[in-house]
Short mmCIF file of C-alpha atoms in Angstrom, two decimals:
data_model
loop_
_atom_site.label_atom_id
_atom_site.label_comp_id
_atom_site.label_asym_id
_atom_site.label_seq_id
_atom_site.Cartn_x
_atom_site.Cartn_y
_atom_site.Cartn_z
CA MET A 38 35.52 5.46 -25.70
CA VAL A 39 34.62 9.10 -26.00
CA SER A 40 36.24 12.55 -25.32
CA LEU A 41 34.06 15.25 -24.02
CA ASP A 42 34.26 18.94 -24.37
CA ILE A 43 32.10 21.00 -22.29
CA ALA A 44 31.68 24.75 -22.66
CA LEU A 45 28.52 26.12 -21.11
CA GLN A 46 27.73 29.74 -20.57
CA SER A 47 24.97 29.55 -18.12
CA LYS A 48 22.21 27.14 -16.92
CA PHE A 49 19.06 28.30 -14.90
CA TYR A 50 16.80 25.94 -13.07
CA ALA A 51 13.30 25.65 -14.87
CA ASN A 52 10.93 28.54 -14.16
CA SER A 53 13.54 30.10 -11.68
CA PRO A 54 15.78 33.16 -11.98
CA ASP A 55 18.51 31.23 -9.97
CA LYS A 56 21.59 30.47 -12.06
CA VAL A 57 22.90 26.92 -11.34
CA LEU A 58 25.79 26.49 -13.54
CA GLY A 59 28.14 28.36 -15.55
CA PRO A 60 30.41 29.76 -17.03
CA LEU A 61 31.90 26.30 -17.03
CA SER A 62 34.34 24.67 -19.51
CA PHE A 63 36.38 21.71 -19.35
CA SER A 64 37.42 18.68 -21.45
CA VAL A 65 37.69 14.99 -20.64
CA SER A 66 39.98 12.62 -22.74
CA ALA A 67 38.74 9.42 -23.85
CA GLY A 68 39.10 6.69 -21.15
CA GLU A 69 39.89 9.40 -18.43
CA PHE A 70 38.41 9.03 -14.85
CA VAL A 71 37.36 12.56 -13.92
CA ALA A 72 35.72 13.35 -10.45
CA LEU A 73 33.52 16.37 -9.89
CA VAL A 74 33.74 17.67 -6.32
CA GLY A 75 31.75 20.49 -5.07
CA PRO A 76 29.23 21.65 -2.40
CA SER A 77 25.65 20.94 -2.50
CA GLY A 78 23.73 22.92 -5.06
CA ALA A 79 26.79 23.50 -7.17
CA GLY A 80 24.75 21.86 -10.07
CA LYS A 81 26.77 18.59 -10.38
CA THR A 82 23.83 16.46 -11.06
CA THR A 83 22.26 19.01 -13.36
CA LEU A 84 25.58 18.80 -15.33
CA LEU A 85 25.51 15.13 -15.54
CA ASN A 86 21.93 15.20 -16.72
CA MET A 87 22.76 17.55 -19.42
CA ILE A 88 25.58 15.42 -20.61
CA ALA A 89 23.18 12.35 -20.64
CA ALA A 90 20.59 14.47 -22.57
CA LEU A 91 18.03 14.18 -19.71
CA GLN A 92 17.84 17.95 -19.32
CA SER A 93 17.76 20.50 -21.96
CA SER A 94 21.13 22.09 -22.73
CA ALA A 95 22.05 25.62 -21.91
CA PRO A 96 23.68 28.26 -24.00
CA GLY A 97 26.99 26.78 -24.82
CA GLU A 98 28.04 23.28 -26.11
CA ILE A 99 28.63 19.68 -25.07
CA LYS A 100 30.61 17.89 -27.49
CA PHE A 101 31.25 14.14 -27.90
CA ASN A 102 34.27 13.38 -29.88
CA GLY A 103 34.05 16.87 -31.18
CA ARG A 104 30.40 16.51 -32.37
CA PRO A 105 27.72 18.53 -30.63
CA LEU A 106 25.09 16.88 -28.41
CA MET A 107 21.82 16.93 -30.41
CA GLY A 108 19.01 16.24 -27.90
CA LYS A 109 19.75 12.56 -27.40
CA PRO A 110 22.73 10.66 -25.95
CA GLY A 111 25.85 11.38 -28.06
CA CYS A 112 27.27 7.80 -27.47
CA LYS A 113 26.62 4.69 -25.33
CA ILE A 114 26.13 5.89 -22.04
CA GLY A 115 25.91 4.09 -18.63
CA TYR A 116 24.54 5.99 -15.75
CA ILE A 117 24.93 5.12 -12.01
CA PHE A 118 22.47 7.30 -10.24
CA GLN A 119 22.35 8.33 -6.69
CA GLN A 120 19.50 5.80 -6.11
CA PRO A 121 19.72 2.44 -7.89
CA ARG A 122 16.57 3.13 -9.84
CA LEU A 123 15.73 -0.49 -10.61
CA MET A 124 12.39 -1.33 -12.09
CA PRO A 125 10.60 -2.73 -9.01
CA TRP A 126 8.39 -5.06 -11.23
CA LEU A 127 11.21 -6.60 -13.03
CA THR A 128 13.64 -9.29 -11.59
CA VAL A 129 17.37 -8.58 -11.42
CA ALA A 130 17.78 -10.45 -14.60
CA ASP A 131 14.92 -8.44 -16.43
CA ASN A 132 16.46 -5.20 -15.07
CA LEU A 133 19.65 -6.20 -16.79
CA ARG A 134 17.75 -7.40 -20.04
CA LEU A 135 16.02 -4.03 -20.19
CA VAL A 136 19.10 -2.28 -21.20
CA LYS A 137 20.46 -5.35 -23.14
CA PRO A 138 17.60 -7.44 -24.50
CA ASP A 139 19.81 -9.73 -26.46
CA ILE A 140 21.92 -10.89 -23.59
CA HIS A 141 22.49 -14.55 -22.94
CA GLU A 142 21.55 -16.26 -19.58
CA SER A 143 25.06 -17.07 -19.16
CA ASP A 144 26.21 -13.46 -19.45
CA ILE A 145 23.66 -12.33 -17.00
CA GLY A 146 25.11 -15.01 -14.58
CA ALA A 147 28.60 -13.73 -15.28
CA ILE A 148 28.10 -10.15 -14.64
CA LEU A 149 26.04 -10.84 -11.61
CA ALA A 150 28.99 -13.14 -10.26
CA LYS A 151 31.27 -10.28 -10.94
CA VAL A 152 29.40 -7.99 -8.84
CA GLY A 153 28.92 -10.46 -6.07
CA LEU A 154 25.30 -11.31 -6.80
CA GLU A 155 25.49 -15.03 -7.87
CA GLY A 156 22.12 -16.75 -7.96
CA LYS A 157 20.02 -13.61 -7.29
CA SER A 158 18.97 -13.12 -10.93
CA LEU A 159 15.31 -14.21 -10.28
CA LEU A 160 14.75 -11.92 -7.23
CA TYR A 161 12.98 -8.65 -7.29
CA PRO A 162 14.70 -5.38 -6.20
CA LYS A 163 12.54 -5.40 -2.97
CA HIS A 164 14.23 -8.68 -1.81
CA LEU A 165 17.75 -6.99 -2.12
CA SER A 166 19.46 -4.88 0.38
CA GLY A 167 20.38 -1.13 -0.51
CA GLY A 168 24.13 -2.31 -1.27
CA MET A 169 22.80 -5.29 -3.31
CA GLN A 170 20.62 -2.99 -5.51
CA ARG A 171 23.53 -0.77 -6.01
CA ARG A 172 25.51 -3.57 -7.17
CA VAL A 173 22.82 -4.45 -9.75
CA SER A 174 22.86 -0.76 -10.94
CA ILE A 175 26.57 -0.98 -11.50
CA ALA A 176 26.16 -4.26 -13.39
CA ARG A 177 23.45 -2.64 -15.46
CA ALA A 178 25.74 0.36 -16.34
CA PHE A 179 28.63 -1.78 -17.19
CA LEU A 180 26.46 -4.33 -18.99
CA THR A 181 26.15 -2.15 -22.11
CA GLU A 182 29.95 -1.59 -22.20
CA PRO A 183 29.47 2.22 -22.24
CA ASP A 184 31.69 4.74 -23.96
CA LEU A 185 30.82 7.23 -21.22
CA LEU A 186 30.07 6.27 -17.61
CA LEU A 187 28.35 8.85 -15.36
CA LEU A 188 28.11 8.32 -11.70
CA ASP A 189 26.11 10.55 -9.36
CA GLU A 190 27.25 9.97 -5.79
CA PRO A 191 26.62 6.27 -6.29
CA PHE A 192 27.95 5.15 -2.68
CA VAL A 193 26.33 7.84 -0.57
CA SER A 194 24.43 6.52 2.39
CA LEU A 195 26.20 3.10 2.45
CA ASP A 196 28.12 1.86 5.27
CA ALA A 197 32.02 2.30 4.99
CA PRO A 198 32.90 -1.43 4.23
CA ASN A 199 30.10 -1.74 1.65
CA ALA A 200 31.04 1.53 -0.06
CA ASP A 201 34.72 0.42 -0.03
CA ASN A 202 33.79 -2.88 -1.72
CA LEU A 203 31.73 -1.17 -4.25
CA ARG A 204 34.49 1.39 -5.07
CA SER A 205 37.03 -1.55 -5.65
CA LEU A 206 34.36 -3.12 -7.85
CA LEU A 207 33.82 0.12 -9.87
CA SER A 208 37.65 0.50 -10.19
CA GLU A 209 37.95 -3.15 -11.40
CA LEU A 210 35.28 -2.76 -13.96
CA TRP A 211 36.61 0.55 -15.22
CA VAL A 212 40.24 -0.95 -15.80
CA GLU A 213 38.46 -3.74 -17.46
CA GLN A 214 36.27 -1.62 -19.85
CA LYS A 215 37.93 1.79 -19.78
CA PRO A 216 34.99 3.92 -20.45
CA THR A 217 35.42 7.72 -20.03
CA VAL A 218 34.03 8.45 -16.54
CA ILE A 219 32.52 11.49 -14.91
CA PHE A 220 32.12 10.82 -11.30
CA VAL A 221 30.27 13.21 -9.02
CA THR A 222 30.93 13.06 -5.23
CA HIS A 223 31.10 15.04 -2.14
CA ASP A 224 33.65 12.70 -0.65
CA LEU A 225 37.21 13.93 -1.53
CA ASN A 226 38.84 10.62 -0.29
CA GLU A 227 36.51 8.69 -2.77
CA ALA A 228 37.66 11.16 -5.49
CA ILE A 229 41.37 10.73 -4.86
CA GLN A 230 41.16 7.08 -4.59
CA LEU A 231 39.39 6.58 -8.06
CA ALA A 232 40.08 9.57 -10.22
CA ASP A 233 42.74 10.62 -12.66
CA ARG A 234 41.88 14.10 -12.36
CA ILE A 235 39.49 16.04 -9.88
CA LEU A 236 37.62 19.20 -10.96
CA PHE A 237 36.60 21.29 -7.99
CA LEU A 238 33.37 23.37 -8.42
CA SER A 239 32.35 26.64 -6.75
CA ALA A 240 29.04 26.99 -4.82
CA ALA A 241 26.19 27.74 -7.01
CA PRO A 242 26.39 28.85 -9.98
CA GLY A 243 28.93 26.06 -10.31
CA MET A 244 32.20 26.84 -12.05
CA VAL A 245 35.54 25.08 -12.16
CA ILE A 246 37.61 26.72 -9.62
CA LEU A 247 40.55 24.05 -9.72
CA ASP A 248 41.41 21.39 -12.21
CA GLN A 249 43.89 18.94 -10.24
CA PRO A 250 45.42 15.87 -11.60
CA VAL A 251 45.87 13.08 -9.19
CA ALA A 252 49.42 11.81 -9.96
CA ILE A 253 49.35 8.80 -7.56
CA ALA A 254 50.09 5.41 -9.18
CA ARG A 255 47.38 2.72 -9.05
CA PRO A 256 46.15 0.61 -7.32
CA ARG A 257 45.14 3.03 -4.57
CA LEU A 258 43.55 1.48 -1.53
CA PRO A 259 41.27 3.27 0.84
CA ASP A 260 43.82 3.31 3.58
CA ASP A 261 46.79 4.23 1.48
CA SER A 262 48.96 6.87 3.11
CA ARG A 263 49.77 8.44 -0.20
CA LEU A 264 46.15 9.40 -0.71
CA GLN A 265 45.91 11.00 2.76
CA ARG A 266 49.19 12.77 2.36
CA TRP A 267 47.86 14.17 -1.14
CA LYS A 268 44.70 15.39 0.47
CA THR A 269 46.39 17.09 3.39
CA ASP A 270 48.61 18.85 1.00
CA LEU A 271 45.98 19.92 -1.31
CA LEU A 272 43.72 21.27 1.54
CA CYS A 273 46.74 23.05 3.09
CA ASP A 274 47.26 24.82 -0.25
CA TYR A 275 43.55 25.54 -0.94
CA SER A 276 41.67 25.50 2.55
CA GLY A 277 38.34 26.53 1.16
CA LEU A 278 38.08 23.91 -1.56
CA LEU A 279 35.42 21.65 -0.16
CA GLU A 280 33.16 24.78 0.48
CA GLY A 281 33.60 25.73 -3.06
CA VAL A 282 36.05 28.54 -2.54
CA LEU A 283 39.53 28.98 -3.95
CA SER A 284 41.48 30.37 -1.19
CA GLY A 285 44.84 29.67 0.65
CA PRO A 286 48.52 29.74 -0.03
CA GLY A 287 48.33 27.56 -3.16
CA LEU A 288 46.45 30.21 -5.01
CA LYS A 289 49.62 31.88 -5.93
CA SER A 290 50.63 28.99 -8.01
CA VAL A 291 47.25 27.86 -9.25
CA SER A 292 48.10 27.82 -12.86
CA GLY A 293 50.94 25.33 -12.18
CA GLY A 294 48.83 22.69 -10.73
CA LYS A 295 50.06 20.36 -7.97
CA MET B 141 -1.38 -23.00 4.31
CA ILE B 142 -4.36 -25.13 3.89
CA VAL B 143 -5.61 -24.30 7.27
CA SER B 144 -5.26 -20.48 6.78
CA GLY B 145 -7.03 -20.91 3.43
CA ILE B 146 -9.96 -22.67 5.27
CA LYS B 147 -9.97 -19.94 7.96
CA ARG B 148 -10.07 -17.26 5.26
CA LEU B 149 -12.87 -19.16 3.44
CA LEU B 150 -14.96 -19.40 6.64
CA LEU B 151 -14.38 -15.87 7.53
CA GLY B 152 -15.75 -14.79 4.16
CA ALA B 153 -18.71 -17.12 4.39
CA VAL B 154 -19.85 -15.86 7.83
CA PRO B 155 -21.51 -12.48 6.65
CA LEU B 156 -23.02 -14.40 3.67
CA VAL B 157 -24.65 -17.09 5.85
CA THR B 158 -25.79 -14.39 8.30
CA LEU B 159 -27.47 -12.50 5.47
CA LEU B 160 -29.17 -15.74 4.17
CA LEU B 161 -30.26 -16.32 7.67
CA VAL B 162 -31.82 -12.88 8.15
CA TRP B 163 -33.35 -12.95 4.75
CA GLN B 164 -35.07 -16.40 5.41
CA GLY B 165 -36.18 -15.21 8.83
CA ALA B 166 -37.77 -11.98 7.33
CA ALA B 167 -39.45 -13.78 4.60
CA LEU B 168 -41.00 -16.24 7.03
CA LEU B 169 -42.14 -13.44 9.19
CA LEU B 170 -43.54 -11.27 6.36
CA ASP B 171 -45.02 -14.27 4.52
CA SER B 172 -45.57 -12.17 1.30
CA SER B 173 -45.05 -13.05 -2.40
CA ASN B 174 -43.10 -9.81 -2.88
CA PHE B 175 -40.49 -11.00 -0.29
CA PRO B 176 -39.61 -14.73 -1.28
CA SER B 177 -37.79 -16.99 0.95
CA VAL B 178 -34.09 -18.06 0.37
CA GLN B 179 -35.55 -21.47 -0.63
CA GLN B 180 -38.12 -20.17 -2.91
CA VAL B 181 -35.25 -17.98 -4.77
CA PHE B 182 -32.99 -21.22 -5.08
CA VAL B 183 -35.79 -23.21 -6.41
CA SER B 184 -36.57 -20.50 -9.08
CA LEU B 185 -32.86 -20.38 -9.93
CA HIS B 186 -32.92 -24.18 -10.40
CA THR B 187 -35.88 -24.06 -12.51
CA HIS B 188 -34.63 -21.14 -14.86
CA LEU B 189 -31.22 -22.82 -15.03
CA PHE B 190 -32.38 -26.29 -16.08
CA ALA B 191 -35.86 -25.91 -17.41
CA GLY B 192 -35.68 -22.31 -18.66
CA ASP B 193 -33.54 -20.27 -20.90
CA MET B 194 -31.61 -18.41 -18.18
CA LEU B 195 -28.22 -19.72 -19.49
CA HIS B 196 -28.89 -18.16 -22.86
CA HIS B 197 -29.69 -14.79 -21.29
CA LEU B 198 -26.74 -14.90 -19.15
CA LEU B 199 -24.47 -15.61 -21.89
CA VAL B 200 -25.91 -12.69 -24.05
CA THR B 201 -25.58 -10.21 -21.08
CA LEU B 202 -22.06 -11.62 -20.37
CA LEU B 203 -20.97 -11.01 -23.93
CA ARG B 204 -22.30 -7.57 -23.84
CA VAL B 205 -20.46 -6.81 -20.64
CA LEU B 206 -17.17 -8.07 -21.91
CA LEU B 207 -17.42 -6.38 -25.31
CA SER B 208 -18.41 -2.95 -23.91
CA PHE B 209 -15.84 -3.50 -20.94
CA THR B 210 -13.03 -4.22 -23.39
CA ILE B 211 -13.94 -1.24 -25.64
CA ALA B 212 -14.17 1.12 -22.61
CA MET B 213 -10.92 -0.04 -20.99
CA LEU B 214 -9.02 0.26 -24.38
CA LEU B 215 -10.24 3.64 -25.31
CA GLY B 216 -10.18 5.05 -21.64
CA VAL B 217 -6.59 3.84 -21.03
CA LEU B 218 -5.53 5.40 -24.28
CA ILE B 219 -7.28 8.74 -23.72
CA GLY B 220 -6.21 8.74 -19.93
CA ILE B 221 -2.56 8.28 -21.01
CA MET B 222 -2.65 10.98 -23.51
CA MET B 223 -4.31 13.46 -21.11
CA GLY B 224 -1.87 12.63 -18.28
CA ALA B 225 1.16 12.75 -20.63
CA PHE B 226 0.17 16.03 -22.49
CA PRO B 227 -0.90 18.88 -20.18
CA ARG B 228 -2.27 20.98 -23.05
CA LEU B 229 -4.44 18.12 -24.24
CA ASN B 230 -5.69 17.63 -20.66
CA GLN B 231 -6.40 21.39 -20.40
CA ALA B 232 -8.28 21.22 -23.56
CA GLY B 233 -10.23 18.06 -22.67
CA ASP B 234 -10.79 18.56 -19.02
CA SER B 235 -14.20 20.45 -19.23
CA LEU B 236 -15.41 17.83 -21.70
CA LEU B 237 -14.48 14.98 -19.33
CA VAL B 238 -16.27 16.74 -16.49
CA ILE B 239 -19.45 16.84 -18.65
CA ALA B 240 -19.03 13.20 -19.75
CA LEU B 241 -18.76 12.23 -16.16
CA ASN B 242 -21.86 13.90 -15.20
CA VAL B 243 -24.14 12.90 -17.96
CA PRO B 244 -26.58 10.50 -16.54
CA ALA B 245 -26.19 6.96 -17.88
CA LEU B 246 -29.97 6.86 -18.74
CA VAL B 247 -29.58 9.83 -21.03
CA THR B 248 -26.66 8.27 -22.84
CA ILE B 249 -28.61 5.13 -23.38
CA MET B 250 -31.66 6.95 -24.65
CA LEU B 251 -29.70 9.03 -27.07
CA CYS B 252 -27.76 6.05 -28.40
CA TYR B 253 -31.07 4.05 -29.15
CA VAL B 254 -32.79 7.43 -30.63
CA TRP B 255 -29.83 8.21 -32.80
CA PHE B 256 -28.49 4.68 -33.93
CA GLY B 257 -31.73 2.71 -33.50
CA LEU B 258 -32.37 -0.18 -31.27
CA VAL B 259 -29.54 -2.40 -32.35
CA GLU B 260 -26.66 -4.19 -30.76
CA ALA B 261 -24.02 -1.55 -31.62
CA ALA B 262 -26.03 1.22 -30.06
CA ALA B 263 -26.32 -0.92 -26.78
CA ILE B 264 -22.54 -1.55 -26.68
CA ALA B 265 -21.80 1.97 -27.39
CA ALA B 266 -24.06 3.32 -24.84
CA VAL B 267 -22.46 1.30 -22.10
CA ALA B 268 -18.79 1.92 -23.23
CA ILE B 269 -19.61 5.79 -23.41
CA ASN B 270 -20.83 5.62 -19.90
CA LYS B 271 -17.77 3.96 -18.48
CA ILE B 272 -14.93 5.49 -20.53
CA PRO B 273 -14.91 8.90 -18.53
CA THR B 274 -14.21 6.98 -15.29
CA VAL B 275 -11.39 5.01 -16.84
CA VAL B 276 -9.88 8.14 -18.33
CA VAL B 277 -9.94 9.87 -14.89
CA MET B 278 -8.27 7.14 -13.13
CA VAL B 279 -5.61 6.41 -15.89
CA ARG B 280 -4.92 10.09 -16.25
CA GLU B 281 -4.15 10.30 -12.44
CA GLY B 282 -1.67 7.45 -12.89
CA ALA B 283 0.00 9.05 -15.97
CA ARG B 284 0.50 12.30 -14.10
CA VAL B 285 2.50 10.62 -11.36
CA VAL B 286 4.69 8.36 -13.45
CA ASP B 287 8.10 8.08 -11.91
CA GLN B 288 10.30 10.34 -14.17
CA ASP B 289 13.46 8.89 -12.52
CA LEU B 290 12.60 5.42 -14.03
CA LEU B 291 11.80 6.86 -17.41
CA ASP B 292 15.22 8.63 -17.30
CA VAL B 293 16.81 5.35 -16.88
CA ALA B 294 15.19 4.03 -20.02
CA LYS B 295 16.24 7.26 -21.82
CA VAL B 296 19.85 7.09 -20.82
CA PHE B 297 20.22 3.41 -21.76
CA GLN B 298 18.47 4.09 -25.08
CA VAL B 299 15.79 1.57 -24.43
CA SER B 300 13.73 0.90 -27.58
CA PRO B 301 10.22 2.61 -27.85
CA LEU B 302 8.35 -0.55 -27.42
CA ARG B 303 10.29 -1.79 -24.44
CA TYR B 304 9.99 1.73 -22.94
CA PHE B 305 6.24 1.64 -23.14
CA PHE B 306 5.55 -1.89 -22.14
CA LYS B 307 8.42 -2.43 -19.61
CA VAL B 308 8.97 0.99 -18.07
CA TYR B 309 5.96 3.14 -18.55
CA LEU B 310 2.78 0.85 -18.69
CA PRO B 311 3.70 -1.13 -15.59
CA GLN B 312 3.65 2.12 -13.67
CA LEU B 313 -0.09 2.45 -14.79
CA TYR B 314 -1.07 -1.07 -13.98
CA PRO B 315 -2.35 -0.37 -10.45
CA PHE B 316 -4.50 2.48 -11.77
CA ILE B 317 -5.72 0.44 -14.75
CA MET B 318 -6.52 -2.35 -12.37
CA ALA B 319 -8.38 -0.21 -10.09
CA SER B 320 -10.61 1.13 -13.05
CA ALA B 321 -11.18 -2.28 -14.29
CA ARG B 322 -12.44 -3.41 -10.95
CA SER B 323 -14.88 -0.68 -10.56
CA GLY B 324 -15.77 -0.84 -14.25
CA LEU B 325 -16.85 -4.34 -14.14
CA SER B 326 -19.38 -3.87 -11.36
CA LEU B 327 -20.48 -0.66 -13.09
CA ILE B 328 -20.80 -1.96 -16.60
CA TRP B 329 -22.88 -4.88 -15.87
CA LYS B 330 -25.36 -2.66 -13.91
CA ILE B 331 -25.52 -0.33 -17.01
CA VAL B 332 -25.85 -3.29 -19.48
CA LEU B 333 -28.94 -4.38 -17.53
CA VAL B 334 -30.62 -1.00 -18.11
CA VAL B 335 -29.61 -0.94 -21.70
CA GLU B 336 -31.11 -4.46 -22.02
CA LEU B 337 -34.32 -3.33 -20.09
CA LEU B 338 -34.80 -0.24 -22.39
CA GLY B 339 -34.11 -1.69 -25.85
CA ARG B 340 -33.05 -5.36 -26.29
CA SER B 341 -35.20 -8.50 -26.56
CA ASP B 342 -32.74 -10.73 -24.56
CA GLY B 343 -30.19 -10.69 -21.83
CA VAL B 344 -30.67 -10.63 -18.02
CA GLY B 345 -31.88 -6.89 -18.06
CA PHE B 346 -34.81 -7.71 -20.57
CA GLN B 347 -35.71 -10.91 -18.33
CA LEU B 348 -35.83 -8.77 -15.25
CA GLY B 349 -38.06 -6.30 -16.89
CA THR B 350 -40.41 -9.18 -17.97
CA TYR B 351 -40.55 -10.56 -14.36
CA PHE B 352 -41.07 -7.07 -12.98
CA GLN B 353 -44.20 -6.84 -14.95
CA PHE B 354 -45.49 -10.13 -13.39
CA PHE B 355 -44.20 -9.07 -9.86
CA ASP B 356 -42.18 -12.36 -10.11
CA ILE B 357 -39.74 -11.40 -7.36
CA SER B 358 -38.32 -14.98 -7.03
CA SER B 359 -37.21 -14.90 -10.76
CA ILE B 360 -35.79 -11.41 -10.39
CA LEU B 361 -33.67 -12.48 -7.36
CA ALA B 362 -32.73 -15.81 -9.06
CA TYR B 363 -31.30 -13.87 -12.23
CA THR B 364 -29.57 -11.25 -10.00
CA LEU B 365 -27.98 -14.14 -7.72
CA ALA B 366 -26.85 -16.05 -11.00
CA PHE B 367 -25.20 -12.91 -12.48
CA ALA B 368 -23.55 -11.97 -9.36
CA ALA B 369 -22.04 -15.55 -9.17
CA ILE B 370 -20.60 -15.03 -12.67
CA ILE B 371 -19.03 -11.72 -11.53
CA LEU B 372 -17.63 -13.37 -8.62
CA VAL B 373 -16.12 -16.20 -10.77
CA ILE B 374 -14.55 -13.46 -12.88
CA GLU B 375 -13.15 -11.71 -9.91
CA GLY B 376 -11.55 -14.86 -8.61
CA LEU B 377 -10.29 -16.25 -11.84
CA ILE B 378 -9.07 -13.17 -13.71
CA MET B 379 -9.17 -9.95 -11.33
CA ARG B 380 -7.21 -11.61 -8.45
CA PRO B 381 -4.56 -13.37 -10.46
CA LEU B 382 -4.20 -9.96 -12.28
CA ASP B 383 -3.68 -8.28 -9.02
CA ARG B 384 -0.92 -10.84 -7.92
CA PHE B 385 0.76 -10.27 -11.28
CA ILE B 386 0.66 -6.62 -11.04
CA ALA B 387 1.90 -6.57 -7.31
CA ARG B 388 4.86 -8.87 -8.28
CA GLY B 389 8.02 -7.15 -6.80
CA GLY B 390 5.94 -5.29 -4.42
CA TYR B 391 5.01 -2.44 -6.84
CA HIS B 392 1.60 -0.85 -6.07
CA GLY B 393 2.00 2.46 -7.82
CA GLN B 394 3.26 5.74 -6.93
CA SER B 395 2.21 7.06 -3.64
#
């Protein structure tokens, strides 16, 4: 497990005067599940890519367990991208072996069984449905037992039952391995169901406008009335949250949290 | 499965049989030693194959083709990857590449023979130098459009450099390498014949030159037929299985 401290002054798109992020500052405790919710273009994916050392850092610092990120991943990272990003020329088993070459055949079978893909190890990604490909990408991310798991809207464009199944699967695997998680989503219901804490970002340039702990005991099911009530209360207090604007009656007590 | 295979074979044979029939008809009509009939060419092929030294010359040419092909592919892929991956190197080398693409094959061959002598190494080098630029161009295009998203997966999961190259990077270039290999093989064997004609004392090119001096068109066509048959066998036994291997998982390269 790893803790994260992020303090960025600003981040610009390459060859563009448009600022995408910052100033931005927040911390994530080891083993914590944090959701980032914000409008399109708020720089959520850019932030994940910077944490994963896929994009160059900006003025400021990203620290892993107090140590600054130095151009390569600062710990064992699992990343579930918006698209599954499986290598089309590798079978399911070989896609898993790519990230963990010394894995035993039986372990491949076990992780595939866990994500509901028993007996699919020799198939190529093109033979799998979109939902199945995402399951493989979830298996790949958890296979390395990451210290930090980054998720970039992994359930977008899936049908509701499939997305619900995958959320439950993600929840189970997180409870089992307890990596630190940063989960980017547009879907507030999803964030409330899964996260310990939700960070709401403003529209570009992305800044944290509200840091809200989700004090609802687990397990949390999608149709849980507590989740709906929590969401309604939150949006009553801060009506413009999902548009990236902090407005509404709750603004007066913003420092106190919910 | 078998029926469809037979159908495919028959479909492929139709144009070939038509060509042979037209050829035979034209030869009968013209009745000239400069336009031998199909039958005469096959008789000549049989004679050279079993009573002459055709096999030796075919083998010599084939070795030259394989050697220069391998050198051209290795160097071409290496330079192509470097130019595709490093824009500054590409900028620096681009004008040189355009010149290399446009230098006539004949000039390269002559210069190699003049500078290095009428030796085997000069012949192989001349062929390879002719082919390398076209391989570079095709592989460079592939290296420019590698899927960054897939490379990012390997970076995030800290895949070792060797696995990164062979399992993630190179497979994206296979369709481009394969296309350049395909076009390369047909181009190289034609250049090899010129090289042999100009400066070697064996090989199919040398034999063609000899038969040309005697206006022995039957022998020229017999040699051509024999070497084309070898290329067809290479295509069937090596290129097509490689194609199938590359297309496993339905990957045909970035669009």
